[in-house]
PDB file of C-alpha atoms in Angstrom:
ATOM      1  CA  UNK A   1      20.708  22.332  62.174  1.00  0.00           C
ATOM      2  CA  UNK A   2      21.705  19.613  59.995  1.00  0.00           C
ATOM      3  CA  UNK A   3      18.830  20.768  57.497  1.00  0.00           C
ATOM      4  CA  UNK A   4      20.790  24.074  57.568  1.00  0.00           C
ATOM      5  CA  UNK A   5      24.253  22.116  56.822  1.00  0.00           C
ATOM      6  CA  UNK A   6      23.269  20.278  54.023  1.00  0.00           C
ATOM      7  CA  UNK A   7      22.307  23.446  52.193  1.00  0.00           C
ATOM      8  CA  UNK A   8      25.179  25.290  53.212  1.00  0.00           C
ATOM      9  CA  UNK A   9      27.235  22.013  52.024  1.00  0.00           C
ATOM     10  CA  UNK A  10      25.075  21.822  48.610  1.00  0.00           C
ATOM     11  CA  UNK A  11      25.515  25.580  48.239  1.00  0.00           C
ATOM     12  CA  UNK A  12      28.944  25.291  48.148  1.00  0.00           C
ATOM     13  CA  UNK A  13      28.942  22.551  46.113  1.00  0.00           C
ATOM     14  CA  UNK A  14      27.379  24.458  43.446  1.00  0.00           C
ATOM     15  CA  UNK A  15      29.212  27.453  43.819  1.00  0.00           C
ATOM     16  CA  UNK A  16      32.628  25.444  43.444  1.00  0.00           C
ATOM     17  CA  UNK A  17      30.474  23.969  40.233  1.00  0.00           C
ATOM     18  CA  UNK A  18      30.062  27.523  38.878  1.00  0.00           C
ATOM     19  CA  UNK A  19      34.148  28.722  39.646  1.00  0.00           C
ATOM     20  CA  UNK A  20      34.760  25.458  37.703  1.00  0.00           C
ATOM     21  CA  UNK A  21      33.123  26.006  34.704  1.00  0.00           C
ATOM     22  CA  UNK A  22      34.209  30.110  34.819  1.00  0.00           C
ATOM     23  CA  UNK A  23      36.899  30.969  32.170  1.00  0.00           C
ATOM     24  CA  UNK A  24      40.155  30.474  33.308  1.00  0.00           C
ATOM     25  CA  UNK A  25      41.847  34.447  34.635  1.00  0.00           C
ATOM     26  CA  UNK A  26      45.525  32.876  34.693  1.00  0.00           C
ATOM     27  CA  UNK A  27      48.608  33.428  32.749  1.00  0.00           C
ATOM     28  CA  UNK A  28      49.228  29.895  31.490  1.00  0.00           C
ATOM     29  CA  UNK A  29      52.452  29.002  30.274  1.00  0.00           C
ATOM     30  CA  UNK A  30      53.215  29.694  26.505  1.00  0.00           C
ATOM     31  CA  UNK A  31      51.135  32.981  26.512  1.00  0.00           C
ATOM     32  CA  UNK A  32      51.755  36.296  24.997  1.00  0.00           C
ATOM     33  CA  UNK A  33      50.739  39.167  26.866  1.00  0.00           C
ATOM     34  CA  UNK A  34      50.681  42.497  25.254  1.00  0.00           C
ATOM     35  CA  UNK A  35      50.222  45.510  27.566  1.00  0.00           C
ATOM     36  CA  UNK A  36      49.576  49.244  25.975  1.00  0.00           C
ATOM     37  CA  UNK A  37      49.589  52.078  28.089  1.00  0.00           C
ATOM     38  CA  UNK A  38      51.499  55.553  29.384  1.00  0.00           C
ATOM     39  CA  UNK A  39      54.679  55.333  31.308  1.00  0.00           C
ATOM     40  CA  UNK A  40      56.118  58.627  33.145  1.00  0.00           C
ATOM     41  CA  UNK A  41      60.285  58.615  33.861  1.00  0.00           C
ATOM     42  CA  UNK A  42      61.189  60.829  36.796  1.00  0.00           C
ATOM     43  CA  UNK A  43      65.165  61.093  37.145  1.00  0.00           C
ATOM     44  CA  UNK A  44      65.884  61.573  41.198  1.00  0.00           C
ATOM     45  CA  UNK A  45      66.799  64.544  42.156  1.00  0.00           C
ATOM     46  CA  UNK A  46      70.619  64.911  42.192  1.00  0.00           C
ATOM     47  CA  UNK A  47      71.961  64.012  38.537  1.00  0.00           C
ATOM     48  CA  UNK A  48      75.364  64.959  38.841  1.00  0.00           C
ATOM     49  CA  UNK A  49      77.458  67.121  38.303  1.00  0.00           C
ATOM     50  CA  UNK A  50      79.865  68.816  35.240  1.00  0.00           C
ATOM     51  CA  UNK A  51      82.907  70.589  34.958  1.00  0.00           C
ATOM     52  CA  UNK A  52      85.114  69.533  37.984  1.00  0.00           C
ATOM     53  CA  UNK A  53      81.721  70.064  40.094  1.00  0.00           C
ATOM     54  CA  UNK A  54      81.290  73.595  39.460  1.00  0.00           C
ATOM     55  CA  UNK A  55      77.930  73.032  37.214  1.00  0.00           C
ATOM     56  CA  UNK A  56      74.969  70.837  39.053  1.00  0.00           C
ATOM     57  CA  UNK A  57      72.694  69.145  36.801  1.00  0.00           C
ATOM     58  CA  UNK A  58      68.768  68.468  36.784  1.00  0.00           C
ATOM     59  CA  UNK A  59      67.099  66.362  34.456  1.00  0.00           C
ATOM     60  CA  UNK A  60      63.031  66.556  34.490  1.00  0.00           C
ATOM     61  CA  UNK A  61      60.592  64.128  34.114  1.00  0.00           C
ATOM     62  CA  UNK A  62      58.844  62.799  31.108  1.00  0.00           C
ATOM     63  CA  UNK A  63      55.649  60.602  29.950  1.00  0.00           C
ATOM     64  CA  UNK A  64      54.894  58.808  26.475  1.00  0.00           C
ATOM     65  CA  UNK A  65      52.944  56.088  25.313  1.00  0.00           C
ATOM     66  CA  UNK A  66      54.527  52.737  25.934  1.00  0.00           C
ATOM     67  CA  UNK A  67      54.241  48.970  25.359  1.00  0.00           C
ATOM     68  CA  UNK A  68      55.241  45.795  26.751  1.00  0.00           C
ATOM     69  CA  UNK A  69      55.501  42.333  25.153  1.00  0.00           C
ATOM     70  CA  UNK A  70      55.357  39.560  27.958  1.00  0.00           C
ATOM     71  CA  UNK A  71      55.668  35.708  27.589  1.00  0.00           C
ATOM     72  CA  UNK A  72      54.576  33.624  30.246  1.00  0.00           C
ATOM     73  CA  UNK A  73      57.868  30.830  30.122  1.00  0.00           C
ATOM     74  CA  UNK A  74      55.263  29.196  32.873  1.00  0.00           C
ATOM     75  CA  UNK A  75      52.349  30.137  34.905  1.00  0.00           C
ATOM     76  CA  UNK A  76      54.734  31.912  37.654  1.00  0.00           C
ATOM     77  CA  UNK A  77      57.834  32.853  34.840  1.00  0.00           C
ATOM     78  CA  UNK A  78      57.317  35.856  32.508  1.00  0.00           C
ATOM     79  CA  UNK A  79      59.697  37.265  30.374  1.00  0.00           C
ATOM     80  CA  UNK A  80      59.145  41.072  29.472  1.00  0.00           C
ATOM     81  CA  UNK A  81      60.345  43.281  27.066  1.00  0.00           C
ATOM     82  CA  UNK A  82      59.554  47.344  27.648  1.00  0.00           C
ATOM     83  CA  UNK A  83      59.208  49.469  24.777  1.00  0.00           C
ATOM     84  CA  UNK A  84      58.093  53.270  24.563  1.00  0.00           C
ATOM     85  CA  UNK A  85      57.869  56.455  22.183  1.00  0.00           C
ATOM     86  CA  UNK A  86      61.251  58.537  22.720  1.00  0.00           C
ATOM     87  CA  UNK A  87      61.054  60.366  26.232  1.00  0.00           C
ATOM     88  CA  UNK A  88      62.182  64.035  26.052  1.00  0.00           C
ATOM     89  CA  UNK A  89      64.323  65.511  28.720  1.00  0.00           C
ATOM     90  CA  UNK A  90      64.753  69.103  29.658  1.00  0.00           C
ATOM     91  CA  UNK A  91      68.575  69.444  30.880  1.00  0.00           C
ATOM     92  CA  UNK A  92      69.075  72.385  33.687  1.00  0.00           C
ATOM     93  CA  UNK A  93      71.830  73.516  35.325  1.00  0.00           C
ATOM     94  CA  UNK A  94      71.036  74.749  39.091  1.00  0.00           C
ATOM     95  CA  UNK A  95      71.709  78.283  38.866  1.00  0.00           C
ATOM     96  CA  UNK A  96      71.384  78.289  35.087  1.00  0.00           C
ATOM     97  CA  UNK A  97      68.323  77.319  34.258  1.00  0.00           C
ATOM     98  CA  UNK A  98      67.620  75.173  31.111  1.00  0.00           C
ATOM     99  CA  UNK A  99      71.223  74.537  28.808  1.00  0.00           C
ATOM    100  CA  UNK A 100      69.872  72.019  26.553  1.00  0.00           C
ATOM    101  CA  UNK A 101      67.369  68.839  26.167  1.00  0.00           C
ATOM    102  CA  UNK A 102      67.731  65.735  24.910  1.00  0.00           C
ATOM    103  CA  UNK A 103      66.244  62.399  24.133  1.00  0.00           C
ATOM    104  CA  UNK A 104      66.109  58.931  25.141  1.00  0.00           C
ATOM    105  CA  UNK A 105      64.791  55.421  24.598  1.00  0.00           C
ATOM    106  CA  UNK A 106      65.373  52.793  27.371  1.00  0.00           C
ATOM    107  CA  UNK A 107      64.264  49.238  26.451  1.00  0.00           C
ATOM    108  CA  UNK A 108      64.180  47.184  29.628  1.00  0.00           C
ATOM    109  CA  UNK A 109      64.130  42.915  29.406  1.00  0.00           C
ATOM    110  CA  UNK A 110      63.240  41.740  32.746  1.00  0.00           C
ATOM    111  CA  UNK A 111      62.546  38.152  34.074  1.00  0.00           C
ATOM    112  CA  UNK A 112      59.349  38.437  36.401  1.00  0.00           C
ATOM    113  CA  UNK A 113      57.457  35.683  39.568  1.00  0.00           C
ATOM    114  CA  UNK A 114      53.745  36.079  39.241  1.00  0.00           C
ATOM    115  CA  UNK A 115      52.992  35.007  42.896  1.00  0.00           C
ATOM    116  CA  UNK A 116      49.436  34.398  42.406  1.00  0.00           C
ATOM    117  CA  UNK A 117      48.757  32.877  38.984  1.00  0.00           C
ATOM    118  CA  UNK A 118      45.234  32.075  39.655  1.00  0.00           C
ATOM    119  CA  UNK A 119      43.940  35.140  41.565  1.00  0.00           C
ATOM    120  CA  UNK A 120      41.682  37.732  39.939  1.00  0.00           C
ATOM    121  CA  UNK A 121      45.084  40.157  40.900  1.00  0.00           C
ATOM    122  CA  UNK A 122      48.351  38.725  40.075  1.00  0.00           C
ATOM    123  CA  UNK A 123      50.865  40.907  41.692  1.00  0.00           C
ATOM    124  CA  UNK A 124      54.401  40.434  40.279  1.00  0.00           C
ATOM    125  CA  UNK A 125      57.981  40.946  40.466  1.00  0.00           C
ATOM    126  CA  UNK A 126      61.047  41.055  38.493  1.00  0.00           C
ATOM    127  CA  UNK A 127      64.554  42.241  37.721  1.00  0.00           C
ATOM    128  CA  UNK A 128      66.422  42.868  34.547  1.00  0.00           C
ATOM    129  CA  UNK A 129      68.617  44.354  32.403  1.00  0.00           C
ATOM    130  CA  UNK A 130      68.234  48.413  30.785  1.00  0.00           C
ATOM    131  CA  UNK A 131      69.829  49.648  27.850  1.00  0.00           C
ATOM    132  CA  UNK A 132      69.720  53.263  27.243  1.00  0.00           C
ATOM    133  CA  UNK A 133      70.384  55.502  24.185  1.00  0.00           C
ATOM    134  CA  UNK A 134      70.912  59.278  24.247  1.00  0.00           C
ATOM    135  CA  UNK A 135      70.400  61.371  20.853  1.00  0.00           C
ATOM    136  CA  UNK A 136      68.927  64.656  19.520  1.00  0.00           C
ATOM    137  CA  UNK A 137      70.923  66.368  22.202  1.00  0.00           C
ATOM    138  CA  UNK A 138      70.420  69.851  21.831  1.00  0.00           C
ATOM    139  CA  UNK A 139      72.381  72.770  24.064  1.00  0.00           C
ATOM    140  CA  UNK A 140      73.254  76.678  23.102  1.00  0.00           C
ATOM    141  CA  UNK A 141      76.776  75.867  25.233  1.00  0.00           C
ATOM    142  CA  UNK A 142      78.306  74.018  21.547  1.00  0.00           C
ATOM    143  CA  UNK A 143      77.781  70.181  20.750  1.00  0.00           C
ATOM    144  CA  UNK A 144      76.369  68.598  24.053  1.00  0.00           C
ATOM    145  CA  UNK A 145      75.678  64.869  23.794  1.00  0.00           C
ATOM    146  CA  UNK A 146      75.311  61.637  26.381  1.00  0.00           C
ATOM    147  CA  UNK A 147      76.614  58.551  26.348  1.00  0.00           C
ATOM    148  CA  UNK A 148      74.763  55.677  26.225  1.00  0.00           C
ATOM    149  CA  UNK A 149      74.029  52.942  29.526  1.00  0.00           C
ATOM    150  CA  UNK A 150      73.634  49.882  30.886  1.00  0.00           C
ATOM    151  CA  UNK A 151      72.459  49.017  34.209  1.00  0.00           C
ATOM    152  CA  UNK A 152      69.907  47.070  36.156  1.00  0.00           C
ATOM    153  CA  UNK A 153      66.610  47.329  36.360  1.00  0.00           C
ATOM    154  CA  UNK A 154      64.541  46.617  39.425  1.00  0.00           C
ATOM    155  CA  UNK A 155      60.413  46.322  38.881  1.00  0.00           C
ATOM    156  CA  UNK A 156      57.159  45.636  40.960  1.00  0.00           C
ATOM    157  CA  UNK A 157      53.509  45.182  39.316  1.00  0.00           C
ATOM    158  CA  UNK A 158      50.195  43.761  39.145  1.00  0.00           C
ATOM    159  CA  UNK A 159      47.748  42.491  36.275  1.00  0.00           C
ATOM    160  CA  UNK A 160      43.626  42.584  37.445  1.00  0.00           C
ATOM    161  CA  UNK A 161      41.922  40.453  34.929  1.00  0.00           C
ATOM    162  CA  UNK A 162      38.903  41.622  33.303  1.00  0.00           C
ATOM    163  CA  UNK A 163      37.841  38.500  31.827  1.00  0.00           C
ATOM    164  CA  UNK A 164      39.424  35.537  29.818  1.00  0.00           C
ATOM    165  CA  UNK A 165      41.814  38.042  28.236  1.00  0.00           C
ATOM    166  CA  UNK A 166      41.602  41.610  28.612  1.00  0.00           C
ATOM    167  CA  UNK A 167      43.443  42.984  31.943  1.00  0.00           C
ATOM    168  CA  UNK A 168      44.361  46.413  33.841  1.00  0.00           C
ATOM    169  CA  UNK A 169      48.125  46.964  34.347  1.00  0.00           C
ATOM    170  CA  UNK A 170      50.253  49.443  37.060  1.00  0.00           C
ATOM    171  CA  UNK A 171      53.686  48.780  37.954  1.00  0.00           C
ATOM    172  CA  UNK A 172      56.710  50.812  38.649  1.00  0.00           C
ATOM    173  CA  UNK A 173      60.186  50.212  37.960  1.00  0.00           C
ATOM    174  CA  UNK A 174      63.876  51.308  39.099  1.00  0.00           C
ATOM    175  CA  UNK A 175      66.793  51.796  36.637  1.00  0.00           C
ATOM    176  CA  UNK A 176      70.185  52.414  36.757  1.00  0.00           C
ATOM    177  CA  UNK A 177      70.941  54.964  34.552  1.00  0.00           C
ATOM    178  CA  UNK A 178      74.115  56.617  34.006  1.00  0.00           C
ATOM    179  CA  UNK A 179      76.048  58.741  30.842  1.00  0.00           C
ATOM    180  CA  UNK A 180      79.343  60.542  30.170  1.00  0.00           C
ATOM    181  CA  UNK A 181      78.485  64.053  28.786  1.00  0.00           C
ATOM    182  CA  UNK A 182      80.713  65.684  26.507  1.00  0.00           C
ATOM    183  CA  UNK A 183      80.787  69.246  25.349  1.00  0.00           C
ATOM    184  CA  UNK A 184      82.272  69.938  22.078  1.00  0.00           C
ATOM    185  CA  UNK A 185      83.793  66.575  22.172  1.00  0.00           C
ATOM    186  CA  UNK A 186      85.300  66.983  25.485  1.00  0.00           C
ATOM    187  CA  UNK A 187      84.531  64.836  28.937  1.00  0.00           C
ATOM    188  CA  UNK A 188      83.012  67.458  31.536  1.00  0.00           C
ATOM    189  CA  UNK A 189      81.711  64.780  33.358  1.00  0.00           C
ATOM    190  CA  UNK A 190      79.037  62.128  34.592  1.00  0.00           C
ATOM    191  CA  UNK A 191      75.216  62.467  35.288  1.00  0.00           C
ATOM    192  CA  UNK A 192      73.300  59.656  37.179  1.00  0.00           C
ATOM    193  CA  UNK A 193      69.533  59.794  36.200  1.00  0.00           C
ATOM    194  CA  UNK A 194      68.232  56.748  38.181  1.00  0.00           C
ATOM    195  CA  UNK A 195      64.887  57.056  37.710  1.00  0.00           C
ATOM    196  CA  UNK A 196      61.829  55.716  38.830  1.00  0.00           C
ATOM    197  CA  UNK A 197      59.540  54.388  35.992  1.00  0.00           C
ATOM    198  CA  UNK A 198      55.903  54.076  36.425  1.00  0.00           C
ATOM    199  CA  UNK A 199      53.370  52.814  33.777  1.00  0.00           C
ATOM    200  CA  UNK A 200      49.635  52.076  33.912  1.00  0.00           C
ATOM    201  CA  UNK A 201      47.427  50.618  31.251  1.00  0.00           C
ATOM    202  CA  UNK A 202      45.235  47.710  29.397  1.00  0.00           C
ATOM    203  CA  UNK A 203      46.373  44.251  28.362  1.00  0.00           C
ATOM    204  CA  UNK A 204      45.484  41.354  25.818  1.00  0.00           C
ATOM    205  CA  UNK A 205      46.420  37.811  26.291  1.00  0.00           C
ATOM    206  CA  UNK A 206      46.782  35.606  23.513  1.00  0.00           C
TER     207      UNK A 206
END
């Protein structure tokens, strides 16, 4: 028994020994973190409605390439700045069918808590702040075009580490998304596009 302890004891010893001398996984403070990948934008549902509620709008989904810029303020802090090719929107009208499309680009900062720093998978949180910008609105109805947001931005994530510095990236966002649509210079009223943002891909950490 006690033979069995001492080499359970020693074997630990040495594996602690090994996990010591590994190359550090975290995020340490002062890093960049630069994250390339695909996000997909899904409006909900319901996106309002035009013309004193008569019209109902829907607003597909869309997926580009994206990238993220992240620096790690400490090991647990990150600030993160979302970036993507223009996303392309089909507008429909229920009833209707398709009336127009336009496109958007919605840079999202966001201040995120790595919970586990150290850990192989560092889940994460954060919250932040969405700008959106409408253009190359398109519509046979005349001159259709969207005004521009702000709103919040709500996220959830997770970086698995590869080695020293390459890692795997997935997390999905909320944003509050909301424009005035004119036709032909006119207000014919509001569309909420809300959508849920999801993004997967590979990261470097300098």
């Amino acid at each position: 028994m006690a033979s069995t302890l001492r080499q359970t004891t020693l074997a630990c010893a040495l594996l602690a020994g090994v996990l010591a001398a590994s190359p550090a996984l975290a995020h340490e403070a002062g890093d960049v973190l630069v994250k390339v990948g695909v996000t997909h934008v899904e409006p909900k549902s319901n996106n309002g409605t035009v013309a004193n509620g008569a019209v109902k709008l829907d607003i597909d989904g869309s997926t580009r390439p994206s990238l993220s810029l992240t620096y790690m303020a400490t090991r647990n802090i990150g600030i993160e700045l979302l970036a993507a090719v223009p996303f392309k929107h089909t507008i429909n009208a229920k009833g209707l069918g398709e009336i127009g499309s336009t496109k958007q680009l919605p840079p999202t900062l966001s201040v995120q808590w790595h919970f586990l720093p150290e850990s192989t998978v560092q889940p994460y949180v954060g919250v932040g702040l969405n700008y959106t910008t409408f253009f190359s609105t398109k519509s046979a109805l005349g001159d259709l075009s969207l005004g521009d947001s702000w709103g919040v931005a709500a996220q959830a994530g997770m970086d698995i580490q590869l080695n020293e510095r390459w890692f795997l990236n997935a997390d999905l966002r909320y944003i509050d998304i909301s424009s005035t649509v004119r036709l032909n210079g006119a207000n014919i009223g509001k569309t909420r596009i809300d959508p849920w943002v999801a993004t997967v891909g590979v990261g470097y950490r300098f």
